[in-house]
Coordinates of C-alpha atoms and ligand atoms in Angstrom, one line a residue:
X241 CA 20.0 9.5 27.2
X242 CA 17.6 11.2 27.8
X243 CA 15.4 11.1 24.7
X244 CA 12.9 13.5 23.1
X245 CA 10.7 10.6 21.9
X246 CA 10.6 7.0 23.0
X247 CA 8.8 4.8 20.5
X248 CA 7.6 1.4 21.8
X249 CA 7.3 -1.3 19.1
X250 CA 8.3 -1.6 15.5
X251 CA 5.1 -2.8 13.7
X252 CA 3.0 -1.2 11.1
X253 CA 2.5 1.9 13.2
X254 CA 5.8 2.1 15.1
X255 CA 8.2 2.1 12.1
X256 CA 6.4 4.9 10.4
X257 CA 6.4 7.0 13.6
X258 CA 10.1 6.3 14.2
X259 CA 11.1 7.4 10.7
X260 CA 9.1 10.6 10.7
X261 CA 10.2 11.7 14.2
X262 CA 13.8 11.1 13.4
X263 CA 13.4 12.8 10.0
X264 CA 12.1 15.9 12.0
X265 CA 15.4 15.9 13.9
X266 CA 14.2 14.7 17.2
X267 CA 16.3 12.5 19.4
X268 CA 14.5 9.2 19.2
X269 CA 14.8 5.9 21.0
X270 CA 13.0 2.9 19.4
X271 CA 12.5 -0.1 21.6
X272 CA 11.5 -3.5 20.2
X273 CA 11.0 -6.7 22.3
X274 CA 11.9 -9.0 19.4
X275 CA 14.9 -9.6 17.2
X276 CA 15.7 -9.2 13.5
X277 CA 13.4 -10.5 10.7
X278 CA 14.3 -9.6 7.1
X279 CA 17.8 -10.5 5.9
X280 CA 18.4 -6.8 5.1
X281 CA 17.8 -6.0 8.8
X282 CA 20.1 -8.7 10.1
X283 CA 17.8 -11.7 10.1
X284 CA 19.3 -15.1 9.3
X285 CA 16.5 -17.7 9.8
X286 CA 16.2 -19.6 6.6
X287 CA 15.5 -23.1 5.2
X288 CA 18.4 -25.2 3.9
X289 CA 17.5 -24.4 0.3
X290 CA 18.2 -20.7 0.8
X291 CA 21.7 -21.3 2.4
X292 CA 24.3 -19.0 0.8
X293 CA 21.7 -16.3 0.2
X294 CA 20.6 -13.5 2.5
X295 CA 17.0 -14.5 2.0
X296 CA 15.1 -15.5 5.2
X297 CA 11.8 -17.0 6.1
X298 CA 10.5 -13.4 6.5
X299 CA 11.8 -12.2 3.1
X300 CA 10.4 -14.9 0.9
X301 CA 6.6 -14.4 0.2
X302 CA 6.1 -18.0 -0.8
X303 CA 7.1 -19.1 2.7
X304 CA 4.2 -17.2 4.3
X305 CA 2.1 -20.3 5.0
X306 CA 5.0 -21.8 6.9
X307 CA 4.5 -19.2 9.7
X308 CA 1.8 -21.6 10.9
X309 CA 3.7 -24.8 10.3
X310 CA 7.1 -24.3 11.9
X311 CA 8.2 -26.2 15.1
X312 CA 10.1 -23.2 16.4
X313 CA 7.8 -20.2 15.9
X314 CA 10.0 -17.7 17.8
X315 CA 8.3 -14.7 16.1
X316 CA 4.9 -15.1 17.8
X317 CA 4.3 -13.1 21.0
X318 CA 4.2 -15.8 23.7
X319 CA 2.2 -13.7 26.1
X320 CA -0.5 -12.8 23.7
X321 CA -3.3 -15.3 23.3
X322 CA -3.9 -14.6 19.6
X323 CA -1.4 -14.4 16.7
X324 CA 0.8 -11.4 17.1
X325 CA 4.3 -10.8 15.8
X326 CA 7.0 -10.0 18.4
X327 CA 9.9 -9.4 16.0
X328 CA 11.2 -6.4 14.0
X329 CA 8.3 -5.3 11.9
X330 CA 5.7 -6.8 14.2
X331 CA 2.8 -8.3 12.2
X332 CA 4.3 -6.9 9.0
X333 CA 7.2 -9.3 9.3
X334 CA 5.0 -12.4 9.4
X335 CA 1.7 -11.5 7.8
X336 CA 0.2 -12.4 4.4
X337 CA 1.1 -8.9 3.3
X338 CA -2.2 -8.2 1.6
X339 CA -1.9 -4.4 1.1
X340 CA -4.7 -2.0 0.4
X341 CA -4.7 1.7 0.1
X342 CA -7.4 2.9 2.5
X343 CA -10.7 4.1 1.1
X344 CA -12.1 7.4 2.4
X345 CA -14.5 5.5 4.7
X346 CA -11.5 4.1 6.7
X347 CA -11.1 7.6 8.2
X348 CA -14.6 8.9 8.1
X349 CA -16.5 10.6 10.9
X350 CA -19.2 7.9 10.4
X351 CA -16.6 5.3 11.3
X352 CA -15.6 7.0 14.5
X353 CA -12.8 9.3 13.4
X354 CA -12.5 12.9 14.6
X355 CA -13.4 15.5 12.0
X356 CA -9.8 16.7 12.0
X357 CA -8.8 13.3 10.4
X358 CA -11.1 13.5 7.4
X359 CA -8.7 14.9 4.9
X360 CA -6.6 11.7 4.8
X361 CA -5.4 11.7 1.1
X362 CA -2.1 13.5 1.6
X363 CA -1.1 10.8 4.2
X364 CA -2.0 7.9 1.9
X365 CA 0.0 9.7 -0.8
X366 CA 3.0 9.8 1.6
X367 CA 2.6 6.1 2.2
X368 CA 2.3 5.3 -1.5
X369 CA 5.5 7.2 -2.3
X370 CA 7.4 5.1 0.2
X371 CA 5.7 1.8 -0.3
X372 CA 3.8 1.2 -3.6
X373 CA 1.5 -1.8 -3.8
X374 CA 2.0 -4.5 -6.4
X375 CA -0.4 -7.1 -7.7
X376 CA 2.3 -8.7 -9.8
X377 CA 5.1 -9.2 -7.2
X378 CA 7.4 -11.5 -9.3
X379 CA 10.4 -9.5 -10.7
X380 CA 9.6 -10.7 -14.2
X381 CA 6.2 -9.0 -14.1
X382 CA 4.4 -12.3 -14.7
X383 CA 1.8 -13.9 -12.4
X384 CA 2.2 -17.4 -11.2
X385 CA -0.1 -20.2 -9.9
X386 CA -3.1 -18.2 -10.9
X387 CA -5.7 -21.0 -11.4
X388 CA -7.4 -20.1 -8.2
X389 CA -7.8 -16.5 -9.4
X390 CA -9.3 -17.8 -12.7
X391 CA -11.8 -20.1 -11.0
X392 CA -12.9 -17.5 -8.5
X393 CA -13.2 -14.9 -11.2
X394 CA -15.4 -17.3 -13.2
X395 CA -17.7 -17.6 -10.1
X396 CA -17.9 -13.8 -9.6
X397 CA -18.4 -13.1 -13.2
X398 CA -21.8 -14.9 -12.9
X399 CA -22.7 -12.3 -10.2
X400 CA -21.9 -9.0 -12.0
X401 CA -18.7 -8.3 -10.3
X402 CA -16.3 -5.9 -12.1
X403 CA -12.7 -7.0 -12.6
X404 CA -10.5 -4.1 -11.5
X405 CA -7.0 -3.2 -10.2
X406 CA -8.2 -2.8 -6.6
X407 CA -5.7 -0.2 -5.4
X408 CA -6.4 2.0 -8.5
X409 CA -9.8 2.8 -7.1
X410 CA -9.7 2.3 -3.3
X411 CA -13.2 3.7 -2.8
X412 CA -14.9 1.1 -5.1
X413 CA -15.7 -1.8 -2.9
X414 CA -19.0 -3.0 -4.2
X415 CA -19.1 -6.0 -6.5
X416 CA -15.4 -5.7 -7.5
X417 CA -12.6 -8.2 -7.7
X418 CA -9.0 -8.1 -8.6
X419 CA -5.6 -9.7 -8.1
X420 CA -4.3 -9.7 -4.6
X421 CA -2.0 -6.8 -3.9
X422 CA 1.0 -6.9 -1.6
X423 CA 3.5 -4.7 0.2
X424 CA 6.4 -6.5 -1.6
X425 CA 9.3 -4.9 -3.5
X426 CA 11.7 -6.7 -5.8
X427 CA 10.0 -10.0 -5.2
X428 CA 10.5 -9.9 -1.4
X429 CA 8.6 -8.9 1.7
X430 CA 9.1 -5.1 2.2
X431 CA 6.4 -3.4 4.3
X432 CA 7.7 -0.8 6.7
X433 CA 10.9 -2.8 7.4
X434 CA 12.5 -2.5 3.9
X435 CA 11.3 1.2 3.7
X436 CA 10.7 3.4 6.8
X437 CA 13.1 1.3 9.0
X438 CA 15.9 1.6 6.4
X439 CA 15.9 5.4 6.4
X440 CA 15.2 5.7 10.2
X441 CA 18.1 3.4 11.2
X442 CA 20.6 5.4 9.3
X443 CA 20.0 8.6 11.2
X444 CA 22.5 9.4 14.0
X445 CA 19.7 11.0 16.1
X446 CA 17.8 7.6 16.2
X447 CA 18.8 4.8 18.5
X448 CA 17.4 1.3 18.1
X449 CA 17.4 -1.3 20.8
X450 CA 16.0 -4.8 20.1
X451 CA 15.2 -7.6 22.6
X452 CA 14.0 -4.8 24.9
X453 CA 10.5 -5.1 26.5
X454 CA 8.8 -2.1 27.8
X455 CA 7.0 -3.0 31.0
X456 CA 5.3 0.3 31.9
X457 CA 5.6 4.0 31.6
X458 CA 7.0 5.9 34.6
X459 CA 4.8 8.8 35.5
X460 CA 4.0 11.5 38.0
X461 CA 0.3 12.0 37.7
X462 CA -0.3 12.9 34.0
X463 CA 3.3 13.6 33.3
X464 CA 5.3 10.7 31.8
X465 CA 8.9 10.7 32.9
X466 CA 10.2 7.7 30.9
X467 CA 9.7 4.0 30.4
X468 CA 10.7 1.0 32.5
X469 CA 12.2 -1.9 30.6
X470 CA 13.3 -5.4 31.3
X471 CA 16.9 -4.4 30.7
X472 CA 18.6 -3.0 33.8
X473 CA 21.8 -2.3 31.8
X474 CA 19.8 0.6 30.3
X475 CA 19.3 2.5 33.5
X476 CA 18.5 2.0 37.2
X477 CA 15.6 -0.5 37.4
X478 CA 15.7 -0.6 33.6
X479 CA 14.2 3.0 33.4
X480 CA 15.0 5.2 30.4
X481 CA 14.2 8.9 30.9
X482 CA 12.6 11.5 28.6
X483 CA 13.9 15.1 28.1
X484 CA 11.8 17.7 30.1
X485 CA 9.4 18.1 27.2
X486 CA 9.8 14.6 25.9
X487 CA 7.1 12.2 24.8
X488 CA 6.4 8.5 24.6
X489 CA 4.6 6.9 21.6
X490 CA 3.2 3.4 22.3
X491 CA 3.0 1.3 19.1
X492 CA 3.1 -2.2 20.7
X493 CA -0.1 -3.4 18.9
X494 CA -3.8 -3.9 19.8
X495 CA -3.0 -6.3 22.7
X496 CA 0.4 -5.2 24.0
X497 CA -0.3 -1.5 24.1
X498 CA -3.2 -2.0 26.5
X499 CA -1.1 -4.2 28.7
X500 CA 1.6 -1.5 29.0
X501 CA -1.2 0.9 30.0
X502 CA -2.7 -1.4 32.6
X503 CA 0.8 -1.9 34.0
X504 CA 1.1 1.9 34.2
X505 CA -2.1 2.3 36.1
X506 CA -4.2 3.4 33.1
X507 CA -7.4 1.6 32.2
X508 CA -10.4 0.0 33.8
X509 CA -9.9 -0.7 37.6
X510 CA -10.5 -4.4 37.2
X511 CA -7.4 -4.7 34.9
X512 CA -5.2 -2.5 37.1
X513 CA -6.2 -4.6 40.1
X514 CA -4.9 -7.7 38.3
X515 CA -1.6 -5.9 37.9
X516 CA -1.6 -4.8 41.5
X517 CA -1.9 -8.5 42.6
X518 CA 1.1 -9.5 40.5
X519 CA 4.3 -9.7 42.6
X520 CA 6.5 -8.3 39.9
X521 CA 4.3 -5.7 38.2
X522 CA 2.3 -4.6 41.2
X523 CA 5.0 -2.6 43.0
X524 CA 5.7 -0.5 39.8
X525 CA 2.1 0.8 39.7
X526 CA 1.5 4.5 40.7
X527 CA -0.5 5.0 43.9
X528 CA -4.2 4.4 43.4
X529 CA -5.0 8.1 43.6
X530 CA -3.1 8.5 40.3
X531 CA -4.9 5.7 38.4
X532 CA -6.5 6.9 35.2
X533 CA -9.8 5.3 34.5
X534 CA -10.1 4.9 30.7
X535 CA -12.0 2.3 28.6
X536 CA -8.8 0.5 27.5
X537 CA -9.6 -2.8 25.9
X538 CA -13.3 -2.0 25.2
X539 CA -14.7 -1.4 21.7
X540 CA -12.5 -4.0 20.1
X541 CA -13.4 -5.5 16.7
X542 CA -12.0 -8.0 14.3
X543 CA -13.5 -9.3 11.0
X544 CA -15.5 -12.4 11.6
X545 CA -14.3 -14.8 8.9
X546 CA -15.5 -18.2 7.5
X547 CA -13.5 -20.5 5.2
X548 CA -15.2 -22.2 2.3
X549 CA -13.1 -25.0 0.7
X550 CA -13.5 -26.1 -2.9
X551 CA -11.9 -28.3 -5.4
X552 CA -11.4 -27.6 -9.1
X553 CA -9.5 -29.8 -11.6
X554 CA -7.5 -26.9 -12.8
X555 CA -6.2 -25.9 -9.4
X556 CA -2.7 -26.7 -8.2
X557 CA -3.0 -26.7 -4.4
X558 CA 0.8 -26.5 -4.3
X559 CA 0.9 -29.4 -1.9
X560 CA -1.0 -27.2 0.5
X561 CA 2.3 -25.3 1.0
X562 CA 3.6 -28.2 3.1
X563 CA 6.7 -28.8 1.1
X564 CA 8.0 -25.2 0.6
X565 CA 10.3 -25.2 3.6
X566 CA 12.0 -28.7 3.4
X567 CA 11.4 -29.8 -0.2
X568 CA 10.3 -27.0 -2.5
X569 CA 9.7 -27.8 -6.2
X570 CA 13.3 -27.6 -7.5
X571 CA 12.6 -25.4 -10.5
X572 CA 10.5 -22.9 -8.5
X573 CA 13.2 -22.7 -5.8
X574 CA 16.0 -22.2 -8.4
X575 CA 14.0 -19.6 -10.2
X576 CA 13.4 -17.6 -7.0
X577 CA 17.0 -17.8 -5.9
X578 CA 18.1 -16.6 -9.4
X579 CA 16.1 -13.4 -9.6
X580 CA 13.2 -13.4 -7.0
X581 CA 10.7 -14.4 -9.7
X582 CA 8.1 -17.1 -9.8
X583 CA 5.7 -18.7 -7.4
X584 CA 7.8 -17.9 -4.3
X585 CA 7.4 -14.1 -5.1
X586 CA 3.7 -14.3 -4.1
X587 CA 2.2 -15.0 -0.7
X588 CA -0.6 -17.5 -0.8
X589 CA -3.6 -15.2 -1.8
X590 CA -4.4 -14.8 -5.5
X591 CA -7.6 -12.9 -5.7
X592 CA -9.7 -10.6 -3.5
X593 CA -13.2 -9.3 -3.8
X594 CA -15.7 -7.0 -2.0
X595 CA -19.4 -6.3 -2.0
X596 CA -21.8 -4.1 0.1
X597 CA -24.8 -5.7 1.8
X598 CA -27.8 -4.4 3.6
X599 CA -28.9 -5.7 7.0
X600 CA -32.3 -5.8 8.5
X601 CA -31.2 -3.1 10.9
X602 CA -30.9 -0.7 7.9
X603 CA -27.1 -0.7 8.1
X604 CA -24.6 -1.4 5.3
X605 CA -21.9 -3.9 5.8
X606 CA -19.1 -4.9 3.4
X607 CA -18.1 -8.5 2.7
X608 CA -14.5 -9.3 1.6
X609 CA -13.3 -12.5 0.0
X610 CA -9.8 -13.8 -0.3
X611 CA -9.0 -16.8 -2.5
X612 CA -5.9 -19.0 -2.3
X613 CA -4.6 -22.4 -3.1
X614 CA -4.7 -24.9 -0.3
X615 CA -6.8 -25.0 2.9
X616 CA -6.2 -24.8 6.6
X617 CA -8.6 -27.7 7.2
X618 CA -11.1 -29.8 5.3
X619 CA -14.1 -31.4 6.9
X620 CA -16.1 -33.3 4.4
X621 CA -17.8 -36.6 3.7
X622 CA -17.0 -36.3 0.0
X623 CA -14.1 -38.1 -1.7
X624 CA -11.9 -35.3 -3.1
X625 CA -8.6 -34.8 -4.8
X626 CA -6.3 -33.1 -2.3
X627 CA -4.1 -31.7 -5.0
X628 CA -7.0 -29.5 -6.2
X629 CA -8.1 -27.8 -3.0
X630 CA -8.6 -24.1 -2.7
X631 CA -10.1 -21.8 -0.1
X632 CA -12.3 -18.7 -0.3
X633 CA -12.2 -16.9 3.1
X634 CA -15.3 -14.7 3.5
X635 CA -14.8 -11.8 5.9
X636 CA -17.3 -9.3 7.2
X637 CA -15.7 -5.9 7.1
X638 CA -16.5 -2.2 7.5
X639 CA -20.0 -1.8 9.0
X640 CA -19.8 -4.7 11.5
X641 CA -21.5 -3.7 14.7
X642 CA -20.2 -6.4 17.0
X643 CA -17.7 -5.4 19.6
X644 CA -15.7 -7.3 22.2
X645 CA -13.3 -6.6 25.0
X646 CA -9.6 -7.5 25.5
X647 CA -7.5 -7.4 28.6
X648 CA -5.1 -9.5 30.7
X649 CA -5.5 -12.6 32.9
X650 CA -3.8 -13.3 36.2
X651 CA -0.6 -14.4 34.4
X652 CA -0.7 -11.0 32.6
X653 CA -1.2 -12.8 29.3
X654 CA -3.2 -10.5 27.0
X655 CA -6.3 -12.2 25.6
X656 CA -9.9 -11.6 24.5
X657 CA -12.2 -11.3 27.5
X658 CA -15.4 -10.9 25.4
X659 CA -14.9 -12.4 21.9
X660 CA -15.8 -9.7 19.3
X661 CA -17.4 -11.8 16.6
X662 CA -21.2 -12.0 16.2
X663 CA -22.1 -10.2 19.4
X664 CA -24.7 -8.6 17.2
X665 CA -26.8 -11.3 15.4
X666 CA -27.3 -9.1 12.4
X667 CA -23.6 -9.4 11.6
X668 CA -24.0 -13.2 11.5
X669 CA -27.1 -13.0 9.3
X670 CA -25.4 -10.7 6.8
X671 CA -22.3 -13.0 6.6
X672 CA -24.5 -16.0 6.1
X673 CA -26.5 -14.3 3.4
X674 CA -23.2 -13.2 1.7
X675 CA -22.0 -16.8 1.7
X676 CA -25.3 -18.1 0.3
X677 CA -25.2 -15.5 -2.5
X678 CA -21.6 -16.4 -3.4
X679 CA -22.4 -20.1 -3.6
X680 CA -25.5 -19.7 -5.8
X681 CA -23.5 -20.0 -9.0
X682 CA -21.0 -22.8 -8.0
X683 CA -23.0 -25.2 -10.1
X684 CA -22.5 -22.8 -13.1
X685 CA -18.7 -23.1 -13.0
X686 CA -17.8 -26.4 -14.6
X687 CA -15.7 -28.6 -12.3
X688 CA -16.1 -26.4 -9.2
X689 CA -17.1 -28.3 -6.1
X690 CA -17.7 -27.0 -2.6
X691 CA -16.3 -29.7 -0.2
X692 CA -16.4 -27.8 3.1
X693 CA -19.1 -27.5 4.1
X694 CA -20.4 -30.5 2.2
X695 CA -24.0 -31.3 1.3
X696 CA -24.8 -32.8 4.7
X697 CA -24.3 -29.4 6.3
X698 CA -26.4 -26.3 5.6
X699 CA -24.7 -22.9 5.5
X700 CA -26.6 -21.8 8.6
X701 CA -25.4 -24.9 10.5
X702 CA -21.9 -24.5 9.2
X703 CA -21.6 -20.9 10.4
X704 CA -23.6 -21.5 13.6
X705 CA -21.3 -24.3 14.7
X706 CA -18.0 -22.7 13.5
X707 CA -15.4 -22.8 16.3
X708 CA -15.4 -19.3 17.6
X709 CA -11.6 -19.0 17.6
X710 CA -11.8 -19.9 13.9
X711 CA -13.6 -16.7 13.2
X712 CA -10.5 -14.8 14.1
X713 CA -9.0 -12.8 11.3
X714 CA -6.0 -11.3 13.2
X715 CA -7.2 -7.8 12.4
X716 CA -7.7 -6.5 15.9
X717 CA -8.5 -2.8 16.2
X718 CA -10.1 -0.4 18.7
X719 CA -8.7 -1.4 22.1
X720 CA -7.5 2.2 22.7
X721 CA -10.0 4.0 20.4
X722 CA -9.6 7.5 19.2
X723 CA -12.6 9.8 20.0
X724 CA -14.4 12.0 22.4
X725 CA -13.4 12.4 26.0
X726 CA -15.3 10.0 28.2
X727 CA -15.9 7.3 25.6
X728 CA -12.4 7.0 24.1
X729 CA -8.8 6.4 25.1
X730 CA -6.9 8.9 22.9
X731 CA -7.8 12.3 21.7
X732 CA -7.6 13.6 18.1
X733 CA -3.8 14.2 18.6
X734 CA -3.5 10.5 19.6
X735 CA -2.7 11.6 23.1
X736 CA -4.0 9.4 26.0
X737 CA -6.6 11.3 28.0
X738 CA -5.5 12.4 31.4
X739 CA -1.8 12.5 30.4
X740 CA 0.4 15.3 29.2
X741 CA 2.7 13.4 26.9
X742 CA 1.7 9.8 26.3
X743 CA 0.6 8.9 22.7
X744 CA -0.6 5.8 20.9
X745 CA -0.1 5.1 17.2
X746 CA -1.0 1.6 16.3
X747 CA -4.0 -0.6 15.4
X748 CA -5.4 -0.1 18.8
X749 CA -6.6 3.5 18.2
X750 CA -8.6 2.6 15.0
X751 CA -12.2 2.9 16.1
X752 CA -13.9 0.6 13.5
X753 CA -12.7 -2.2 11.3
X754 CA -11.1 -0.9 8.1
X755 CA -12.3 -2.1 4.6
X756 CA -9.4 -4.4 3.9
X757 CA -6.7 -6.3 5.7
X758 CA -5.4 -3.5 7.8
X759 CA -1.7 -2.9 7.6
X760 CA -2.0 -0.4 4.8
X761 CA -4.6 1.6 6.7
X762 CA -2.5 1.4 9.9
X763 CA 0.6 2.7 8.1
X764 CA -1.3 5.5 6.5
X765 CA -2.9 6.2 9.9
X766 CA 0.5 6.4 11.4
X767 CA 1.5 9.0 8.8
X768 CA -1.3 11.3 9.8
X769 CA -0.9 10.4 13.5
X770 CA 2.8 11.3 13.7
X771 CA 2.1 14.5 11.8
X772 CA -0.4 15.4 14.4
X773 CA 2.0 14.6 17.3
X774 CA 4.7 16.8 15.7
X775 CA 2.1 19.6 15.2
X776 CA 0.9 19.5 18.8
X777 CA 2.6 22.3 20.8
X778 CA 4.4 21.6 24.0
X779 CA 6.6 18.9 22.7
X780 CA 10.4 18.6 22.3
Ligands
6FA1387 N1 -2.7 -7.3 7.7 C1 -2.7 -7.0 6.4 O1 -2.9 -5.9 6.1 N2 -2.5 -8.0 5.5 C2 -2.3 -9.3 5.8 O2 -2.2 -10.1 4.9 C3 -2.3 -9.7 7.1 N3 -2.1 -10.9 7.5 C4 -1.9 -11.2 8.9 C5 -1.5 -12.5 9.2 O3 -1.4 -13.4 8.3 C6 -1.3 -12.8 10.6 C7 -0.9 -14.2 11.0 C8 -1.4 -11.7 11.6 C9 -1.1 -12.0 13.0 C10 -1.8 -10.5 11.2 C11 -2.0 -10.2 9.8 N4 -2.4 -8.9 9.4 C12 -2.5 -8.6 8.1 C13 -2.6 -7.8 10.4 C14 -1.5 -6.8 10.5 O4 -0.2 -7.5 10.4 C15 -1.6 -6.1 11.8 O5 -2.9 -5.5 11.9 C16 -0.6 -5.0 12.0 O6 0.7 -5.5 11.9 C17 -0.7 -4.3 13.3 O7 0.2 -3.2 13.4 P1 0.5 -2.6 14.8 O8 1.5 -1.5 14.5 O9 -0.7 -2.2 15.5 O10 1.2 -3.7 15.7 P2 2.2 -4.9 15.4 O11 1.7 -6.1 16.2 O12 2.5 -5.0 14.0 O13 3.6 -4.4 16.1 C18 3.7 -4.3 17.5 C19 5.2 -4.3 17.8 O14 5.5 -4.0 19.1 C20 5.9 -5.7 17.6 O15 7.1 -5.5 16.8 C21 6.2 -6.2 19.0 O16 7.3 -7.0 19.1 C22 6.4 -4.9 19.7 N5 6.1 -4.9 21.1 C23 5.0 -5.4 21.7 N6 5.0 -5.3 23.0 C24 6.2 -4.6 23.3 C25 6.8 -4.2 24.5 N7 6.2 -4.3 25.7 N8 8.0 -3.6 24.4 C26 8.6 -3.4 23.2 N9 8.1 -3.8 22.1 C27 6.9 -4.4 22.1
ABL1388 C1 -4.7 -11.9 6.6 O1 -5.0 -10.7 6.7 C2 -5.1 -12.7 7.7 O2 -4.9 -12.1 9.0 C3 -4.4 -14.1 7.8 O3 -5.2 -14.9 8.7 C4 -4.4 -14.7 6.4 O4 -3.6 -15.9 6.4 C5 -3.6 -13.7 5.5 N1 -4.1 -12.4 5.6 C6 -3.6 -14.1 4.0 O5 -4.9 -14.0 3.5 C7 -4.3 -17.1 6.8 C8 -3.5 -18.3 6.2 O6 -3.7 -18.2 4.8 C9 -4.0 -19.6 6.7 O7 -3.3 -20.7 6.3 C10 -4.0 -19.5 8.3 O8 -4.6 -20.7 8.8 C11 -4.7 -18.3 8.8 O9 -4.1 -17.1 8.2 C12 -4.5 -18.2 10.3 O10 -5.3 -17.1 10.8

């Protein structure tokens, strides 16, 4: 105490930032509200069949689907109204770990990035060097439970898709498919926890405190003096100070970073007034004359997604993943314990595909597909064999024009205020067309049957009546967008407008939805972001 840099949150953004700042010799404090996840980082939560090993729920890829099935889901943020991980690693400790090297478009001016971000390749290269992707995560190099990939490939082969190794050509996203790629190493979840965190935590100039929640930044006008936490053992009123030139980097995620800003008097007046009315948070606000009005929470996007459920006689639905915690297939469990090979070395997805589509507004939008054994829900009038079910989730990706708004309610729970899916009807039209195109050849793949929707429901009706929450893809970006003064929250250095020394490096600064599931793009973004923070003069 005090610290040069205080990093708030250990997700996809925060761990990259913590590692690079400490590598540069800065005195760094990392604050995380959750506890341990991977066994290598002190986690211990595991099913009975893994007792005697150091493998946890978070390590074992084949336990991914149990994140949604557990009766004690302590890893979810309880004060965020959508799925968000509040544990070491944030979303990267609990996600499906689909991992894509970003295409150039993910950092293009056309997609809202400042010009100074355009040369992104060196930062992706840094990420690849630390965390290479794999599309064959089992330690024996073989792929397992691949029937769903074969069936989906048979469908796409009728539609002139090319079969590629997706991360070998990140810019090729039109009519391509390939095996799902993951941020796994040695048959286990890795992501930033097994890589960046491991080097960061060993440095004597870095201090890590878990189970510590940052409530707000403490500031005098635009100058941030420190952070206030829920832990009064860390300082008077829980406040931890910065050195005179010190800086705070918020990396609490697309919902929790905005909440910290609102509680610090930064954001739209309606949100700060909610804080003002809260008996605990209100008194910590700076005087109204120091409130900083920024569009925090606006410009939010997330992929709208629609599930299509099929059956095929070749498919092994793997009991819809319902047995993997309590009663895994014995030979698969034994194989995984022995050398981290086999079915348990994969998360549920098996194949991914992309295509570009034109809309009647003249804009191009990309459609992504993810195919996996099992299904989250089946609604059908058909008789079907439950052991043969598989899902293709269709996501509308880069190019979507719909935007929403997130914020807080009176209980200070972070939540969508305006849902971001299909606010532009052209997005919906394009996704509907993409689904129809995909389904044209179902009849040409022997044995393949679409069961949800069934033949009593048109695709238009299916999409039009889809429960809005079901459109959520958990890929929230844009709540603190980077961009020009007046319309954005952070500048090209990732510094919050109106402040001297407050930065944000997490999903919230990404102005438009990336091409793929975002954690690879977020980590690569954090590599460039932290380099910019270190390069900006005036710091410690
Ligand atoms: N992304 C992918 O690329 N591939 C996937 O397969 C994938 N799957 C999922 C998924 O299955 C689920 C269920 C979810 C929820 C997300 C998925 N994502 C996937 C998205 C991806 O995980 C997120 O986009 C990514 O993790 C976001 O990275 P950020 O750095 O922006 O934020 P995080 O939520 O990861 O981390 C925030 C951290 O801050 C957490 O550790 C949290 O505990 C901590 N924190 C929050 N508030 C705090 C506070 N006030 N004080 C201290 N710490 C705080
Ligand atoms: C992602 O990027 C999505 O955010 C997740 O929603 C998705 O997982 C993973 N990747 C894997 O593709 C799905 C599960 O497979 C479903 O079983 C679950 O119902 C759904 O997440 C919940 O959003």
